Amino acid sequence: MKKIIRELRQGRPAVIPQVPSQDSPPPSPGVLKIPERPDRTTEKPLQRQQTKSSCRFPWKPPLQIPRFTKADLSLIQLIKAGREGVFYKARIIRSTCRGHSLVTCKIGKEGITSKQMENEVSIMRKLAYHKNVMQLLDWNTAEEPYMLIMEFMSYGTLRSFVQKNKDELIADPELQSQFTIASYHIALAMEHLRSKMVVHSDLALRNILVSQFPWEVKVAEFGLARDLTRMRSRRSSRKKQHKRVPLRWYPPEYFRNNYYSFKGEATVY
């Protein structure tokens, strides 16, 4: 203001700054560009159909093709009838087991699910090769009857071998040493299971197969076995109501502690 008054006294025209009035229109805002909606007519009909169907229908895994069927085997002789399956001496007609003409075949009983058989396959594959553990050669968990093909054992179970050869074994002066050797090989198998964190849960004479006594005896039947590296298997090792287990062969701590562990295997052994 002082500058304007001084210019007016000196006779010079004062430059008064222009202040925009309230009536003046506000400056025009910038033009907002709205993106155009994509033209779906440019898409192919097949692309639109795939987009809709992928959201409407869930993904389904491909169907498994059975590796072999019962028709590919010739069942020769019954070895034993277990709680979950029946063991046979069998001859292979068609399979992926090259070099094996005679095998041991386990056929799952009615009511056994593919998941149970897959669990047994998983455990046997985890155990891999050991001279005193039954070796898995092939399997079929894609369609019923579910089957496992294992190596052939000449004399069946240790229980049936002892029953059939009772007189010869009693007359043998080396009987005690022979059973000591067989027990040693069974212990080696159980030590291998312990190193893999696998609990057999059904160790008995009926689940020991004999190829050449006493040097070739092998632990078999892993239907109740549990992999303790999995949390689900740890929980399932606890006693469940209405679960069929071989109570006659189970250790006392199973009924007291409600749990089956490696200590229980030692008691049974």
Tab-separated table of C-alpha atoms in Angstrom:
chain	number	residue	atom	x	y	z
A	1	MET	CA	0.000	0.000	0.000
A	2	LYS	CA	2.814	2.443	0.820
A	3	LYS	CA	4.273	1.913	-2.624
A	4	ILE	CA	0.928	2.631	-4.322
A	5	ILE	CA	0.374	5.842	-2.239
A	6	ARG	CA	3.892	7.056	-3.080
A	7	GLU	CA	3.307	6.523	-6.816
A	8	LEU	CA	-0.002	8.419	-6.651
A	9	ARG	CA	1.687	11.419	-4.942
A	10	GLN	CA	4.389	11.503	-7.637
A	11	GLY	CA	1.681	11.534	-10.358
A	12	ARG	CA	2.482	8.135	-11.787
A	13	PRO	CA	-0.306	5.671	-12.475
A	14	ALA	CA	-0.383	2.915	-9.894
A	15	VAL	CA	-0.534	-0.653	-10.982
A	16	ILE	CA	-3.147	-2.373	-8.862
A	17	PRO	CA	-2.897	-6.176	-8.905
A	18	GLN	CA	-5.949	-7.935	-10.214
A	19	VAL	CA	-7.638	-10.213	-7.673
A	20	PRO	CA	-10.008	-12.735	-9.125
A	21	SER	CA	-13.551	-12.113	-8.045
A	22	GLN	CA	-15.752	-14.712	-6.507
A	23	ASP	CA	-18.108	-14.456	-9.483
A	24	SER	CA	-15.416	-15.458	-11.948
A	25	PRO	CA	-15.705	-19.075	-13.118
A	26	PRO	CA	-13.134	-21.487	-11.698
A	27	PRO	CA	-10.471	-22.815	-13.963
A	28	SER	CA	-11.602	-25.744	-16.004
A	29	PRO	CA	-10.312	-29.055	-14.663
A	30	GLY	CA	-8.268	-31.430	-16.771
A	31	VAL	CA	-10.140	-33.950	-18.860
A	32	LEU	CA	-10.273	-37.357	-17.143
A	33	LYS	CA	-9.751	-40.112	-19.648
A	34	ILE	CA	-11.684	-43.274	-18.902
A	35	PRO	CA	-10.082	-46.403	-20.362
A	36	GLU	CA	-12.230	-48.065	-22.912
A	37	ARG	CA	-13.767	-51.427	-22.066
A	38	PRO	CA	-12.051	-54.189	-23.975
A	39	ASP	CA	-14.045	-55.466	-26.851
A	40	ARG	CA	-14.884	-59.102	-26.131
A	41	THR	CA	-15.961	-59.566	-29.693
A	42	THR	CA	-12.276	-59.741	-30.641
A	43	GLU	CA	-11.838	-62.849	-28.508
A	44	LYS	CA	-12.331	-66.195	-30.100
A	45	PRO	CA	-15.352	-68.215	-28.954
A	46	LEU	CA	-13.082	-71.053	-27.782
A	47	GLN	CA	-11.115	-68.680	-25.532
A	48	ARG	CA	-14.294	-67.364	-23.889
A	49	GLN	CA	-15.559	-70.917	-23.386
A	50	GLN	CA	-12.295	-72.015	-21.738
A	51	THR	CA	-12.356	-69.023	-19.403
A	52	LYS	CA	-15.858	-69.807	-18.215
A	53	SER	CA	-15.299	-73.530	-17.851
A	54	SER	CA	-12.085	-73.092	-15.849
A	55	CYS	CA	-13.985	-71.152	-13.213
A	56	ARG	CA	-17.040	-73.373	-13.214
A	57	PHE	CA	-15.516	-76.888	-13.019
A	58	PRO	CA	-12.764	-77.917	-10.555
A	59	TRP	CA	-9.599	-79.599	-11.790
A	60	LYS	CA	-9.615	-83.374	-11.720
A	61	PRO	CA	-6.455	-85.508	-11.652
A	62	PRO	CA	-5.958	-87.926	-14.516
A	63	LEU	CA	-7.109	-91.483	-13.988
A	64	GLN	CA	-4.403	-93.934	-12.985
A	65	ILE	CA	-3.726	-96.846	-15.287
A	66	PRO	CA	-3.215	-100.137	-13.425
A	67	ARG	CA	0.322	-101.453	-13.718
A	68	PHE	CA	-1.063	-104.982	-13.891
A	69	THR	CA	-4.236	-106.870	-13.012
A	70	LYS	CA	-5.121	-110.170	-11.392
A	71	ALA	CA	-5.433	-111.694	-14.853
A	72	ASP	CA	-1.695	-111.112	-15.318
A	73	LEU	CA	-0.914	-113.519	-12.462
A	74	SER	CA	-1.352	-117.249	-12.025
A	75	LEU	CA	-1.988	-118.021	-8.348
A	76	ILE	CA	-0.289	-121.284	-7.412
A	77	GLN	CA	-0.461	-121.769	-3.649
A	78	LEU	CA	-1.866	-119.996	-0.589
A	79	ILE	CA	0.873	-118.810	1.768
A	80	LYS	CA	-1.196	-117.139	4.494
A	81	ALA	CA	-4.424	-115.223	5.026
A	82	GLY	CA	-3.758	-112.027	6.934
A	83	ARG	CA	-6.000	-109.403	8.494
A	84	GLU	CA	-5.783	-107.085	5.505
A	85	GLY	CA	-4.740	-109.337	2.666
A	86	VAL	CA	-4.063	-112.842	1.388
A	87	PHE	CA	-0.562	-113.961	0.385
A	88	TYR	CA	-0.057	-116.319	-2.557
A	89	LYS	CA	2.764	-117.980	-4.355
A	90	ALA	CA	2.196	-116.830	-7.928
A	91	ARG	CA	3.637	-116.915	-11.406
A	92	ILE	CA	3.869	-113.730	-13.450
A	93	ILE	CA	2.285	-113.724	-16.908
A	94	ARG	CA	2.718	-110.005	-17.648
A	95	SER	CA	4.311	-107.355	-15.449
A	96	THR	CA	7.278	-105.010	-15.110
A	97	CYS	CA	9.118	-107.463	-12.814
A	98	ARG	CA	11.845	-108.592	-15.157
A	99	GLY	CA	13.889	-111.546	-13.985
A	100	HIS	CA	11.153	-112.823	-11.640
A	101	SER	CA	8.968	-115.696	-12.762
A	102	LEU	CA	7.797	-116.790	-9.309
A	103	VAL	CA	6.744	-114.099	-6.838
A	104	THR	CA	4.840	-113.548	-3.604
A	105	CYS	CA	1.553	-111.759	-4.268
A	106	LYS	CA	-0.546	-109.962	-1.666
A	107	ILE	CA	-4.177	-109.340	-2.614
A	108	GLY	CA	-6.043	-106.853	-0.458
A	109	LYS	CA	-9.239	-108.037	1.169
A	110	GLU	CA	-12.622	-106.423	0.584
A	111	GLY	CA	-12.900	-103.202	2.551
A	112	ILE	CA	-9.228	-102.296	2.232
A	113	THR	CA	-8.927	-98.898	0.552
A	114	SER	CA	-6.402	-97.809	-2.047
A	115	LYS	CA	-5.055	-95.278	0.460
A	116	GLN	CA	-4.154	-98.080	2.884
A	117	MET	CA	-2.351	-99.995	0.159
A	118	GLU	CA	-0.579	-96.843	-1.005
A	119	ASN	CA	0.626	-96.277	2.557
A	120	GLU	CA	2.093	-99.788	2.600
A	121	VAL	CA	3.760	-99.194	-0.767
A	122	SER	CA	5.199	-95.900	0.465
A	123	ILE	CA	6.729	-97.539	3.551
A	124	MET	CA	8.216	-100.458	1.637
A	125	ARG	CA	9.739	-98.086	-0.909
A	126	LYS	CA	11.172	-95.981	1.908
A	127	LEU	CA	12.801	-99.043	3.454
A	128	ALA	CA	14.442	-99.747	0.085
A	129	TYR	CA	16.760	-102.766	-0.057
A	130	HIS	CA	17.783	-104.756	2.983
A	131	LYS	CA	18.682	-108.434	2.956
A	132	ASN	CA	16.244	-109.165	5.798
A	133	VAL	CA	13.282	-107.042	4.613
A	134	MET	CA	10.782	-108.286	2.035
A	135	GLN	CA	11.398	-106.491	-1.254
A	136	LEU	CA	8.569	-104.848	-3.193
A	137	LEU	CA	8.682	-105.432	-6.952
A	138	ASP	CA	5.430	-103.973	-8.298
A	139	TRP	CA	1.978	-102.897	-7.162
A	140	ASN	CA	-1.513	-102.045	-8.333
A	141	THR	CA	-3.451	-99.466	-6.306
A	142	ALA	CA	-5.423	-98.083	-9.247
A	143	GLU	CA	-8.270	-100.599	-9.302
A	144	GLU	CA	-9.584	-103.458	-7.201
A	145	PRO	CA	-8.419	-105.936	-6.201
A	146	TYR	CA	-5.418	-103.973	-4.934
A	147	MET	CA	-2.251	-106.063	-5.137
A	148	LEU	CA	1.424	-106.038	-4.221
A	149	ILE	CA	4.068	-108.166	-5.914
A	150	MET	CA	7.083	-109.072	-3.766
A	151	GLU	CA	10.064	-111.359	-4.084
A	152	PHE	CA	9.474	-115.100	-3.890
A	153	MET	CA	10.207	-116.898	-0.593
A	154	SER	CA	10.480	-120.675	-0.900
A	155	TYR	CA	9.181	-121.855	2.478
A	156	GLY	CA	6.410	-119.405	3.285
A	157	THR	CA	6.052	-118.029	6.793
A	158	LEU	CA	8.355	-118.928	9.663
A	159	ARG	CA	5.330	-120.171	11.598
A	160	SER	CA	4.274	-122.671	8.926
A	161	PHE	CA	7.909	-123.703	8.380
A	162	VAL	CA	8.321	-124.611	12.065
A	163	GLN	CA	4.991	-126.483	12.135
A	164	LYS	CA	5.785	-128.531	9.012
A	165	ASN	CA	9.361	-129.341	10.019
A	166	LYS	CA	8.837	-129.736	13.759
A	167	ASP	CA	10.179	-133.299	13.975
A	168	GLU	CA	13.326	-132.578	11.971
A	169	LEU	CA	14.012	-129.413	13.941
A	170	ILE	CA	13.621	-131.160	17.291
A	171	ALA	CA	15.999	-133.931	16.218
A	172	ASP	CA	18.617	-131.438	15.059
A	173	PRO	CA	21.319	-130.957	17.748
A	174	GLU	CA	21.990	-127.499	16.358
A	175	LEU	CA	18.388	-126.369	16.788
A	176	GLN	CA	19.148	-123.663	19.338
A	177	SER	CA	21.989	-122.185	17.314
A	178	GLN	CA	19.839	-122.161	14.155
A	179	PHE	CA	17.065	-120.209	15.848
A	180	THR	CA	19.683	-117.868	17.281
A	181	ILE	CA	20.924	-117.150	13.765
A	182	ALA	CA	17.360	-116.589	12.505
A	183	SER	CA	16.625	-114.260	15.430
A	184	TYR	CA	19.789	-112.320	14.659
A	185	HIS	CA	18.665	-111.678	11.072
A	186	ILE	CA	15.219	-110.582	12.269
A	187	ALA	CA	16.913	-108.170	14.671
A	188	LEU	CA	18.931	-106.736	11.778
A	189	ALA	CA	15.688	-106.076	9.902
A	190	MET	CA	14.119	-104.344	12.895
A	191	GLU	CA	17.243	-102.251	13.351
A	192	HIS	CA	16.891	-101.147	9.730
A	193	LEU	CA	13.246	-100.174	10.325
A	194	ARG	CA	14.316	-98.174	13.382
A	195	SER	CA	16.907	-96.277	11.335
A	196	LYS	CA	14.140	-95.306	8.873
A	197	MET	CA	11.756	-94.282	11.709
A	198	VAL	CA	9.256	-96.981	10.752
A	199	VAL	CA	7.254	-98.931	13.342
A	200	HIS	CA	6.142	-102.336	12.072
A	201	SER	CA	3.305	-102.776	14.628
A	202	ASP	CA	2.676	-106.419	13.710
A	203	LEU	CA	5.865	-108.398	14.306
A	204	ALA	CA	5.070	-112.116	14.612
A	205	LEU	CA	6.133	-115.493	13.205
A	206	ARG	CA	3.324	-115.319	10.644
A	207	ASN	CA	4.887	-112.134	9.208
A	208	ILE	CA	8.412	-113.548	8.862
A	209	LEU	CA	8.982	-115.283	5.535
A	210	VAL	CA	11.647	-117.923	4.947
A	211	SER	CA	13.699	-118.529	1.831
A	212	GLN	CA	16.520	-120.558	3.361
A	213	PHE	CA	16.465	-121.321	7.076
A	214	PRO	CA	18.129	-119.930	9.135
A	215	TRP	CA	20.159	-117.625	6.891
A	216	GLU	CA	17.456	-116.042	4.735
A	217	VAL	CA	14.505	-114.888	6.833
A	218	LYS	CA	12.759	-111.602	6.043
A	219	VAL	CA	10.283	-109.317	7.772
A	220	ALA	CA	7.101	-108.823	5.715
A	221	GLU	CA	3.517	-107.521	5.992
A	222	PHE	CA	3.640	-103.734	6.466
A	223	GLY	CA	-0.119	-103.174	6.482
A	224	LEU	CA	-0.052	-101.786	10.051
A	225	ALA	CA	3.359	-100.140	9.771
A	226	ARG	CA	3.670	-96.396	10.472
A	227	ASP	CA	6.189	-93.821	9.348
A	228	LEU	CA	6.914	-91.745	12.461
A	229	THR	CA	8.486	-88.931	10.450
A	230	ARG	CA	4.934	-87.941	9.522
A	231	MET	CA	2.796	-86.279	12.166
A	232	ARG	CA	-0.302	-88.143	11.012
A	233	SER	CA	1.445	-91.468	11.528
A	234	ARG	CA	2.480	-90.421	15.031
A	235	ARG	CA	-1.133	-89.728	15.925
A	236	SER	CA	-2.327	-92.925	14.269
A	237	SER	CA	0.161	-94.950	16.343
A	238	ARG	CA	-2.085	-94.232	19.320
A	239	LYS	CA	-4.799	-96.718	20.087
A	240	LYS	CA	-8.106	-96.068	18.342
A	241	GLN	CA	-11.474	-97.353	19.344
A	242	HIS	CA	-12.837	-100.310	17.368
A	243	LYS	CA	-9.554	-100.748	15.527
A	244	ARG	CA	-8.650	-104.351	14.815
A	245	VAL	CA	-5.143	-105.059	16.093
A	246	PRO	CA	-3.393	-108.344	16.977
A	247	LEU	CA	-3.973	-107.951	20.730
A	248	ARG	CA	-2.353	-111.273	21.522
A	249	TRP	CA	0.989	-110.032	20.239
A	250	TYR	CA	0.829	-106.433	21.485
A	251	PRO	CA	2.977	-105.331	24.451
A	252	PRO	CA	1.439	-104.411	27.834
A	253	GLU	CA	2.481	-100.742	27.536
A	254	TYR	CA	0.198	-100.421	24.514
A	255	PHE	CA	-2.841	-100.851	26.781
A	256	ARG	CA	-1.364	-98.795	29.610
A	257	ASN	CA	0.088	-95.838	27.681
A	258	ASN	CA	-2.292	-95.930	24.713
A	259	TYR	CA	0.687	-95.812	22.338
A	260	TYR	CA	2.759	-98.241	20.244
A	261	SER	CA	6.443	-97.372	19.771
A	262	PHE	CA	9.849	-98.939	19.136
A	263	LYS	CA	9.922	-100.153	22.748
A	264	GLY	CA	6.807	-102.157	21.997
A	265	GLU	CA	8.569	-103.807	19.044
A	266	ALA	CA	11.406	-104.869	21.385
A	267	THR	CA	8.908	-106.402	23.808
A	268	VAL	CA	7.225	-108.403	21.035
A	269	TYR	CA	10.578	-109.526	19.655
